[in-house]
CSV table of C-alpha atoms and ligand atoms in Angstrom, one decimal:
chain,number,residue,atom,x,y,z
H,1,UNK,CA,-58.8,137.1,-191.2
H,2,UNK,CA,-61.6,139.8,-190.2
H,3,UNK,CA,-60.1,143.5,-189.9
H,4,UNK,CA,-61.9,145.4,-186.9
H,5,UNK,CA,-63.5,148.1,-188.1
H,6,UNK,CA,-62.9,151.3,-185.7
H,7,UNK,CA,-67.0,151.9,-184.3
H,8,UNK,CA,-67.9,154.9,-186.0
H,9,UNK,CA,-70.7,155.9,-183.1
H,10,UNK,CA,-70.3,159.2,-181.4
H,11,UNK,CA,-72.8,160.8,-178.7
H,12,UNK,CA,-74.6,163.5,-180.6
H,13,UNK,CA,-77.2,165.7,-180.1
H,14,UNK,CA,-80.0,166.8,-182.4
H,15,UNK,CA,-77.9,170.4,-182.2
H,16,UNK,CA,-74.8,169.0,-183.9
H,17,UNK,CA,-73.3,169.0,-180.6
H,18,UNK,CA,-71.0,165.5,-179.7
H,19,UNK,CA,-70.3,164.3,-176.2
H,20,UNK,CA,-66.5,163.5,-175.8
H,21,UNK,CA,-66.3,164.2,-171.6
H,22,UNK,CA,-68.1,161.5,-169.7
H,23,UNK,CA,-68.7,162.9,-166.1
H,24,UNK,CA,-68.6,160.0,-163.9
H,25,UNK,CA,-70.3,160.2,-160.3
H,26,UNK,CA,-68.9,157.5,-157.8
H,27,UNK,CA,-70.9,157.7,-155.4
H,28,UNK,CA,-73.8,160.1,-153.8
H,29,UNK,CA,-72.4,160.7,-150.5
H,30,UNK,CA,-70.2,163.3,-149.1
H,31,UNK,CA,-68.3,164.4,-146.1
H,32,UNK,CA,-68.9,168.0,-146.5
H,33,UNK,CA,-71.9,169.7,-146.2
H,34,UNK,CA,-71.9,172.7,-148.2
H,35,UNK,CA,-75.1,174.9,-147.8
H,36,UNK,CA,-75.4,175.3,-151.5
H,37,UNK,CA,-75.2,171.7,-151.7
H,38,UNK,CA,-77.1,169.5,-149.2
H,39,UNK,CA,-78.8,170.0,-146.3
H,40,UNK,CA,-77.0,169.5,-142.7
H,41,UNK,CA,-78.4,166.0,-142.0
H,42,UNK,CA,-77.3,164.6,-145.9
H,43,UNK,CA,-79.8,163.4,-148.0
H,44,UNK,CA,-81.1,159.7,-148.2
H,45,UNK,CA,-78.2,158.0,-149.9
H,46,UNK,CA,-79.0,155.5,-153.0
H,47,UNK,CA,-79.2,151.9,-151.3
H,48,UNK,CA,-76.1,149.9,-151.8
H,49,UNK,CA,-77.4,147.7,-154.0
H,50,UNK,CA,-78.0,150.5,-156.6
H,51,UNK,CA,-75.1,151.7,-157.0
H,52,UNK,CA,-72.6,150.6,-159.9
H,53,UNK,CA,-69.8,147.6,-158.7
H,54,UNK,CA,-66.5,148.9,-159.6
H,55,UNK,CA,-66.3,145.8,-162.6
H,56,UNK,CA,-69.8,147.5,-163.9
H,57,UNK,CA,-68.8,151.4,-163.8
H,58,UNK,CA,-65.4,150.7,-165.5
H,59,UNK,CA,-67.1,148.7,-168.0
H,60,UNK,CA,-69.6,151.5,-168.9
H,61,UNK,CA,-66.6,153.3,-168.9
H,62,UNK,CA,-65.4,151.3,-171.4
H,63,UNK,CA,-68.0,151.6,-173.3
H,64,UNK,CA,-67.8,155.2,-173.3
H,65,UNK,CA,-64.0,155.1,-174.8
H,66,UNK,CA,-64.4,152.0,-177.2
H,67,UNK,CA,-67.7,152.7,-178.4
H,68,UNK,CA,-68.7,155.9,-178.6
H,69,UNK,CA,-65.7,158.4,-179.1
H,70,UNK,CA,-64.9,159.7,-175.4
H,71,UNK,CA,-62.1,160.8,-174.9
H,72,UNK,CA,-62.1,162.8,-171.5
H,73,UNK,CA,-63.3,160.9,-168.2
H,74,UNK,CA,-63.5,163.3,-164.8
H,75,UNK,CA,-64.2,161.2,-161.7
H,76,UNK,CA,-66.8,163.0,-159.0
H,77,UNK,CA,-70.0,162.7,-157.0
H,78,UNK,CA,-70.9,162.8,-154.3
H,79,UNK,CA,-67.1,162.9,-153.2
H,80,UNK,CA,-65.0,160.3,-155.4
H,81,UNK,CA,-62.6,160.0,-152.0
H,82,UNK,CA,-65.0,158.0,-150.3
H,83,UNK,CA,-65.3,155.3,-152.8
H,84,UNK,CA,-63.0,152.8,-151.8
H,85,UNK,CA,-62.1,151.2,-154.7
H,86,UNK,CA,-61.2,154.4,-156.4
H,87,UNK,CA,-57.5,154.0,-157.3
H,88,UNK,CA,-58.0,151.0,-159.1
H,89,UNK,CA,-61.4,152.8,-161.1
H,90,UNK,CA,-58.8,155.0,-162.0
H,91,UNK,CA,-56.0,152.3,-163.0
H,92,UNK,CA,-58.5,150.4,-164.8
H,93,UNK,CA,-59.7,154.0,-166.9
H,94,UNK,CA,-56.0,154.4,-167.6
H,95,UNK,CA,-55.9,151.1,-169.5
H,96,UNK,CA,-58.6,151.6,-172.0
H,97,UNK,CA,-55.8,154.0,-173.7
H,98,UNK,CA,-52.9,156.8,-172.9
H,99,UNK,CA,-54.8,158.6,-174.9
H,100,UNK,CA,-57.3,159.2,-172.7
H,101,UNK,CA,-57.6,162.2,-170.3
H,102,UNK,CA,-58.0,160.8,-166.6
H,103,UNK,CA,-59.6,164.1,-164.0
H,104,UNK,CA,-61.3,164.3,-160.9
H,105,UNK,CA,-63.4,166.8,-159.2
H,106,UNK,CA,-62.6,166.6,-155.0
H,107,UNK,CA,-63.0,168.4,-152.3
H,108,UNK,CA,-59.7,167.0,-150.7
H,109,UNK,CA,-60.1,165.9,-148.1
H,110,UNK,CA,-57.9,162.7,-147.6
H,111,UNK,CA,-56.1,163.5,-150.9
H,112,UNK,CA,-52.7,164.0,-148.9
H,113,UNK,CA,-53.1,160.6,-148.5
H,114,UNK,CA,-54.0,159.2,-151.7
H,115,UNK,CA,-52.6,161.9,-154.3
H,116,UNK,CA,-49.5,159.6,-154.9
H,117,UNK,CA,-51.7,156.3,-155.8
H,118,UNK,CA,-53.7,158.5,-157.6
H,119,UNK,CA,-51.0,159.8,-159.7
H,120,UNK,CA,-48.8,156.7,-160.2
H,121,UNK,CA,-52.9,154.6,-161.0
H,122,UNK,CA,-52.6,157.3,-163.9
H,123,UNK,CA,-54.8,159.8,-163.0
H,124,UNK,CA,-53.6,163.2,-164.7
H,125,UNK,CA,-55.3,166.2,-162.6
H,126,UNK,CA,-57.7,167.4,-160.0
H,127,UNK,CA,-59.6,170.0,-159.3
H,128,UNK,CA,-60.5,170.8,-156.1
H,129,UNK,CA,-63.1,172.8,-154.6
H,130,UNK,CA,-62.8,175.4,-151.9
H,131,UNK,CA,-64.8,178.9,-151.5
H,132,UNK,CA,-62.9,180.3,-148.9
H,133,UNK,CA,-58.8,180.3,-147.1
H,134,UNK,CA,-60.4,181.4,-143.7
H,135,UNK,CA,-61.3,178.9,-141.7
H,136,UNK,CA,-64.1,180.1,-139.8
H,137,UNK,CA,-65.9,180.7,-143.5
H,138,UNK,CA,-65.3,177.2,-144.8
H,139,UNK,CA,-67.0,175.9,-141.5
H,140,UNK,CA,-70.2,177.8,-141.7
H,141,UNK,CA,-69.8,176.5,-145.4
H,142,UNK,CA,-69.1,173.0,-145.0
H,143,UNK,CA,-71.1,172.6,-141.8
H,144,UNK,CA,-67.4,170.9,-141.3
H,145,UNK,CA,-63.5,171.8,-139.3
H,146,UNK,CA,-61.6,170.3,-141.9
H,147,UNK,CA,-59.8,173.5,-143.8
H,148,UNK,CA,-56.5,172.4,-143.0
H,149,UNK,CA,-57.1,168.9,-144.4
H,150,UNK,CA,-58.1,170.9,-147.9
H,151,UNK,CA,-55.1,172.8,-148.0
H,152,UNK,CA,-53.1,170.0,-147.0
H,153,UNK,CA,-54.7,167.7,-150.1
H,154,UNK,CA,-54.1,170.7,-152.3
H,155,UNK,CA,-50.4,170.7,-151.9
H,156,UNK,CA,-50.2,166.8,-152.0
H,157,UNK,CA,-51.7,167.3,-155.2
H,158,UNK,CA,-49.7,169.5,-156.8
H,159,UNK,CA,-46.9,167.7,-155.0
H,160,UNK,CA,-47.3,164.4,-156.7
H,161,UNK,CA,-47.8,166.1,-159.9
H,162,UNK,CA,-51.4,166.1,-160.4
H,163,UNK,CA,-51.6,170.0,-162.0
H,164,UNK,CA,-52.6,172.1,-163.4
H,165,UNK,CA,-54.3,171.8,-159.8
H,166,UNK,CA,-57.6,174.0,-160.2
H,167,UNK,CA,-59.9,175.2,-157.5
H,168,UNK,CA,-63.2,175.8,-157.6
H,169,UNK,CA,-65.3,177.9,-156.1
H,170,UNK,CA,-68.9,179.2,-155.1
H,171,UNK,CA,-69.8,182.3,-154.0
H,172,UNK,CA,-72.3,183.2,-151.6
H,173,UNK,CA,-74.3,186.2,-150.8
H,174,UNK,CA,-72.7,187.8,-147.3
H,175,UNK,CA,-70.8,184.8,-146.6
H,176,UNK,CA,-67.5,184.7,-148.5
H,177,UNK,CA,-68.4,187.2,-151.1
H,178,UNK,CA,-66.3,190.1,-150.0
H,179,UNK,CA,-63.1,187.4,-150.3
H,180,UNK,CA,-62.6,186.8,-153.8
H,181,UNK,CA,-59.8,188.6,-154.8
H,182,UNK,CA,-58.3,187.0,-150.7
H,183,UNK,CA,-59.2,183.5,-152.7
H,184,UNK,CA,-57.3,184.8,-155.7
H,185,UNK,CA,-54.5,186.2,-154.0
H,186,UNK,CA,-53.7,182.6,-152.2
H,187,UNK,CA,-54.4,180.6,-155.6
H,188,UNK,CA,-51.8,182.9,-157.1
H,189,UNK,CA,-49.4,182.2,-154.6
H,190,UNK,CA,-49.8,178.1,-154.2
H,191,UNK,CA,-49.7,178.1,-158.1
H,192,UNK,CA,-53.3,176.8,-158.2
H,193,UNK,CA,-55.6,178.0,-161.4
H,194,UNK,CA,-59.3,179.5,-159.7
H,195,UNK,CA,-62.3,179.4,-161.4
H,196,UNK,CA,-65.5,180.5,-159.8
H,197,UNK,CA,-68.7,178.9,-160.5
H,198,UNK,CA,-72.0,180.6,-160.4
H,199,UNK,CA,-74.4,179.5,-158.0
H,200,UNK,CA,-77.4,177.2,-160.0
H,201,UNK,CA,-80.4,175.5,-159.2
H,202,UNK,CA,-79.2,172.4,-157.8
H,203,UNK,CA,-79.3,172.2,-154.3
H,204,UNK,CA,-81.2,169.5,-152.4
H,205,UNK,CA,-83.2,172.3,-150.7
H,206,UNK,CA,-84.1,174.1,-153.5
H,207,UNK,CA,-83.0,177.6,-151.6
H,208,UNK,CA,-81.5,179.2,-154.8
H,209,UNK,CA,-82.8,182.5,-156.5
H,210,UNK,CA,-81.4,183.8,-158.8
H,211,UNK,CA,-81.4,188.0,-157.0
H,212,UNK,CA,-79.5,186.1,-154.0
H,213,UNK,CA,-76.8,184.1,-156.6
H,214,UNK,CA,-73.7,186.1,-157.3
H,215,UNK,CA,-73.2,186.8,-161.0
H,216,UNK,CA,-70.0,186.6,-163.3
H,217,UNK,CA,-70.5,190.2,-163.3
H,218,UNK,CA,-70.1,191.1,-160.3
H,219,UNK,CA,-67.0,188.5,-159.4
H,220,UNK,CA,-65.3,190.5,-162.4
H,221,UNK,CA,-66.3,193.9,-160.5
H,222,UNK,CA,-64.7,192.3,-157.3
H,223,UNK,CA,-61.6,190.9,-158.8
H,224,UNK,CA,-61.1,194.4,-161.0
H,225,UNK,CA,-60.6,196.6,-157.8
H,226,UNK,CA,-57.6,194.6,-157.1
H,227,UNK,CA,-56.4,192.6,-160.4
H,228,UNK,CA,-55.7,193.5,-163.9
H,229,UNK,CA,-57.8,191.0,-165.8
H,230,UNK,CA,-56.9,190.0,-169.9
H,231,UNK,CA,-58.9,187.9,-171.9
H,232,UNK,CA,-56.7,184.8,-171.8
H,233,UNK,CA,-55.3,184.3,-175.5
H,234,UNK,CA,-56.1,180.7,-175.5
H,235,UNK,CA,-59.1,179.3,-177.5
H,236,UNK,CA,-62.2,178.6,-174.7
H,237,UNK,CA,-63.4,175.5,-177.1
H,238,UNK,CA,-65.9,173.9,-175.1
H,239,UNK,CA,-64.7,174.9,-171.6
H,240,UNK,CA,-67.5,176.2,-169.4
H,241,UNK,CA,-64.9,178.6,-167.6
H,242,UNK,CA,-63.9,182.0,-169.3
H,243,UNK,CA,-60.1,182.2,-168.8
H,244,UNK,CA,-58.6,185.6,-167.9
H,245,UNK,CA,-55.0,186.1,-167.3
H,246,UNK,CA,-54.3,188.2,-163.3
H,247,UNK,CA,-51.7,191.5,-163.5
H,248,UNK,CA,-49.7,190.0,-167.1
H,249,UNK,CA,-49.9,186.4,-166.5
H,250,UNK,CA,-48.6,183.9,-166.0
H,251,UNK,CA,-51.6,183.5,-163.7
H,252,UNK,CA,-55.0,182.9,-165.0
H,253,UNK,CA,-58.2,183.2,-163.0
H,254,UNK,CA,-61.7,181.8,-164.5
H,255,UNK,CA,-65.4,182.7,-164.0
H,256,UNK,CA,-68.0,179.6,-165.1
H,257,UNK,CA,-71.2,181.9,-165.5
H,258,UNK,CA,-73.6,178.8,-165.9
H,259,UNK,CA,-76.7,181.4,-165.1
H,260,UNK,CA,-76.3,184.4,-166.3
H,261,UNK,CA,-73.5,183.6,-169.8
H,262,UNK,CA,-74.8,180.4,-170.3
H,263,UNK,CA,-72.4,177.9,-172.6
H,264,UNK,CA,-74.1,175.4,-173.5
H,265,UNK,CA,-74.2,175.5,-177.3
H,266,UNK,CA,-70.4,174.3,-176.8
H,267,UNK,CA,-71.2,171.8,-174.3
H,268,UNK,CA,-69.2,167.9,-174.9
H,269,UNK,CA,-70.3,166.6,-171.7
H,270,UNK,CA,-72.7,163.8,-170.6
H,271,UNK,CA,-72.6,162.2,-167.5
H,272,UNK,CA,-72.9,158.7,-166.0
H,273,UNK,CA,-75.0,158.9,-162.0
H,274,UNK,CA,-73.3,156.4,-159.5
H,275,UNK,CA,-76.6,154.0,-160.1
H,276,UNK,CA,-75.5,153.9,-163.6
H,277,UNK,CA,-78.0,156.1,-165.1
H,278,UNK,CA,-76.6,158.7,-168.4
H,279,UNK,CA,-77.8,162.1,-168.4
H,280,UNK,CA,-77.4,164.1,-171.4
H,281,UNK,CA,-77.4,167.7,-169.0
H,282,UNK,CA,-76.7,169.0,-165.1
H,283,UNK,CA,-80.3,169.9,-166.1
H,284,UNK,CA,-82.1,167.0,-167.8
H,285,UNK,CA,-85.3,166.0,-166.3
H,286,UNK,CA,-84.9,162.6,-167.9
H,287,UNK,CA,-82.2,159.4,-167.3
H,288,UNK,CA,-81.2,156.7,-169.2
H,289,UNK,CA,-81.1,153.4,-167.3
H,290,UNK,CA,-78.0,151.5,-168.5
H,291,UNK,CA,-77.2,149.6,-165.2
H,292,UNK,CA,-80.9,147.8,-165.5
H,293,UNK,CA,-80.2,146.3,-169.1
H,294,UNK,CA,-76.7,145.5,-167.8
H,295,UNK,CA,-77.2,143.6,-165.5
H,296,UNK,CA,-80.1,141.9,-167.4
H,297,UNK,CA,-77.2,140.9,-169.8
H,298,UNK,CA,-77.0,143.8,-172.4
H,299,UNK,CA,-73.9,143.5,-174.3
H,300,UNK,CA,-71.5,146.6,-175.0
H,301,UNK,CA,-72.9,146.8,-178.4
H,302,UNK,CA,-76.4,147.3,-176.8
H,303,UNK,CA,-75.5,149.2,-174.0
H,304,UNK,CA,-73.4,151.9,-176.4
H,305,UNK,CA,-77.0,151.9,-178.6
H,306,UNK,CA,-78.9,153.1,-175.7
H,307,UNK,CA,-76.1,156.0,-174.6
H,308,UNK,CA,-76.3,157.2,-178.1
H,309,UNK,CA,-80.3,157.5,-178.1
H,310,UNK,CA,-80.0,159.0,-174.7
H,311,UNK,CA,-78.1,161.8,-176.2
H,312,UNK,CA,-80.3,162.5,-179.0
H,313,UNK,CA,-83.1,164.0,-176.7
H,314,UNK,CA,-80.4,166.5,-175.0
H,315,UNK,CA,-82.2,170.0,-175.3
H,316,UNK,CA,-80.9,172.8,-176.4
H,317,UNK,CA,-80.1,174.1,-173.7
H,318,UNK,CA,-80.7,174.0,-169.8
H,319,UNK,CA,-83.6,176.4,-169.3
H,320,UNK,CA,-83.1,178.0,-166.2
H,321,UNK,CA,-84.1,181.4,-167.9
H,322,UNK,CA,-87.3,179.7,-169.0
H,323,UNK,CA,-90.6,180.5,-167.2
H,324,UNK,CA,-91.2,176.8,-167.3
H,325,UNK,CA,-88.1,176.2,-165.8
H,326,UNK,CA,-88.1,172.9,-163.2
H,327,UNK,CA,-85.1,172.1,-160.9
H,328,UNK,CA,-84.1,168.2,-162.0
H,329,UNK,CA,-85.7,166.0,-159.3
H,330,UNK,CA,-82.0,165.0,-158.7
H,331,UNK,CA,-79.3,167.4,-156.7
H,332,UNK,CA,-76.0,168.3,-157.7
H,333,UNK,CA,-74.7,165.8,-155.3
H,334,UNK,CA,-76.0,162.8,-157.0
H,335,UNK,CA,-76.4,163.9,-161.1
H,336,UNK,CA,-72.1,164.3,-160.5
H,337,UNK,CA,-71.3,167.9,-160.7
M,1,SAM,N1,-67.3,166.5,-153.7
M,1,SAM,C1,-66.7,167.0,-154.9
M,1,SAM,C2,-66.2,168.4,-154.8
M,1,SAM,O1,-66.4,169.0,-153.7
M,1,SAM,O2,-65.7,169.0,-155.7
M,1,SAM,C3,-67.4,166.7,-156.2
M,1,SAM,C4,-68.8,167.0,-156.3
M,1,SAM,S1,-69.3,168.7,-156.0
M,1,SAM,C5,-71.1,168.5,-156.3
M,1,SAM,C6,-68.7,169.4,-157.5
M,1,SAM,C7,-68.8,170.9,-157.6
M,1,SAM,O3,-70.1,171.3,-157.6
M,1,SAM,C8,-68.1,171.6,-156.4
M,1,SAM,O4,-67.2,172.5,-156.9
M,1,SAM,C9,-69.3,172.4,-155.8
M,1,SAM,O5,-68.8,173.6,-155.2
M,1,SAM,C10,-70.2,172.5,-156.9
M,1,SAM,N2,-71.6,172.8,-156.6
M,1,SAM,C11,-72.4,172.1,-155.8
M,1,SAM,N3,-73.6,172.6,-155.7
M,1,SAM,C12,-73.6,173.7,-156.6
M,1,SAM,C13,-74.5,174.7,-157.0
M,1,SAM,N4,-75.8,174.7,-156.5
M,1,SAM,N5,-74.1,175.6,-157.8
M,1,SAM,C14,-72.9,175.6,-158.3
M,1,SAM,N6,-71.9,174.7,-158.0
M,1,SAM,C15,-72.3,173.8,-157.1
């Protein structure tokens, strides 16, 4: 009788730093628009072809959580909602082990309708992205009417027990940055948890600068004319979000200052592209191709070889103080954000 021997493999880093969250992008495409995001036409979206089969994303997947030590997997894109075979991605994750910690990042819409399949296919939580509760703002946003449909997602969410439901948001120079303590108010009151996410260098356009972006500093300054703001007590670990708790608790708020407080000494995260390619940063100007040697018939053994040498060339970190500093040819929108 052979005993299996547990594969000692993990996804480090040169830095001493080990990748335990797989960020998993289902697709490229997305029904919103967001100006920080994509442009209003969309971008050319990978051919079909391309793009992992559901069989070939849950077995790199698989691979992730029997091979190489990862323990957290956070669906995205693109928009994870518009891949249609998403409830059973997520029922197949959920068998590789109860152990495992099943996420998503969404902006909602359709979520009222698919919250409950999400839940009961075992995916734990969502967070949910929305940088505005007027409706006029999250038009000239989104490029898009569908505010209601958000909110409506939102409390499907929390209905069917996918919490802590967590909102994220961006601001924007003179577009919704005079409403984030309005945002915070309304997360407070829904019992969502906010975090607001600097602006970075990854839109498709590549409008960002970094006087326009608005800075952790100045969401604190915002949210301090109207909120008492605690460092929370909890340990921040490798969470990119600094966690404060709003007027005593129990309400927390979060700022993800990406730019200008930049994290990523801590970072556990490496992420899988919808065409199946690993990248080792939001930021990394290089991919790993796993979907080629899969489908030339790598086994898991070889595939889980190539993720961990992909992760050895992970830098430092992402350079976007650096005067040699290049936006990755890729947008937010298809790395997975
Ligand atoms: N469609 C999903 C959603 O809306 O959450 C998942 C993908 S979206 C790219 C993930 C997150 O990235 C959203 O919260 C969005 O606001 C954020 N995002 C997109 N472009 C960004 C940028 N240039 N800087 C900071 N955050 C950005």
């Amino acid at each position: 009788m052979t005993t299996r021997v547990p594969d000692q493999r993990v996804l480090a880093d040169r830095f001493g730093r080990v990748a335990t969250d797989l960020r998993v992008s289902l697709t490229d495409r997305c029904n919103l628009r967001c100006s920080y995001c994509m442009p209003a036409e969309g971008l050319d979206w990978l051919p079909g072809e391309q793009v992992l089969t559901d069989d070939e994303v849950v077995r790199l997947i698989g691979v992730a959580v029997q091979h190489l030590g990862v323990h957290e997997v956070r669906f995205t894109g693109g928009e994870p909602l518009v891949r249609r075979g998403l409830v059973d991605i997520v029922r197949r994750t959920r068998a590789l082990g109860d152990h495992l910690d099943v996420s998503m990042t969404s902006n909602a819409l359709g979520l009222a309708r698919t919250a409950t399949a999400l839940a009961e296919a075992g995916l734990d939580r969502v967070n949910v992205s929305l940088d505005t509760v007027r409706a006029d703002t999250f038009h000239t946003i989104t490029r898009r009417d569908r505010f209601d449909d958000v909110v409506a997602g939102l409390a499907a969410a929390q209905d069917a027990g996918l919490g802590p439901v967590k909102v994220n948001a961006v601001l924007l120079r003179g577009v919704n940055d005079d409403q984030a303590p309005e945002l915070l108010r309304w997360c407070l009151d829904h019992g969502y948890d906010l975090r607001f996410i600097e602006q970075m260098p990854l839109d498709a356009q590549h409008g960002w600068h970094r006087d326009a972006m608005v800075t952790a500093d100045e969401i604190f300054a915002m949210l301090e004319q109207e909120f008492v703001l605690e460092p929370a007590e909890e340990p921040r670990g490798s969470a990119p979000a600094e966690l404060f708790t709003v007027d005593g608790g129990p309400g927390t708020v979060g700022v993800i200052a990406s730019v200008t407080r930049p994290f990523c000494g801590d970072c556990d995260r490496v992420r899988l592209t919808a065409d199946g390619q690993v990248r080792n940063c939001l930021f990394a100007r290089e991919e790993s191709d796993l979907r080629t040697a899969m489908r030339a018939g790598a086994t898991d053994e070889e595939l889980a070889d190539r993720w961990v040498v992909a992760m050895r060339g992970k830098a430092a970190g992402h350079g976007i103080d650096d005067e040699t500093f290049l936006q990755p040819a890729r947008p937010m929108s298809a790395i997975g954000g």
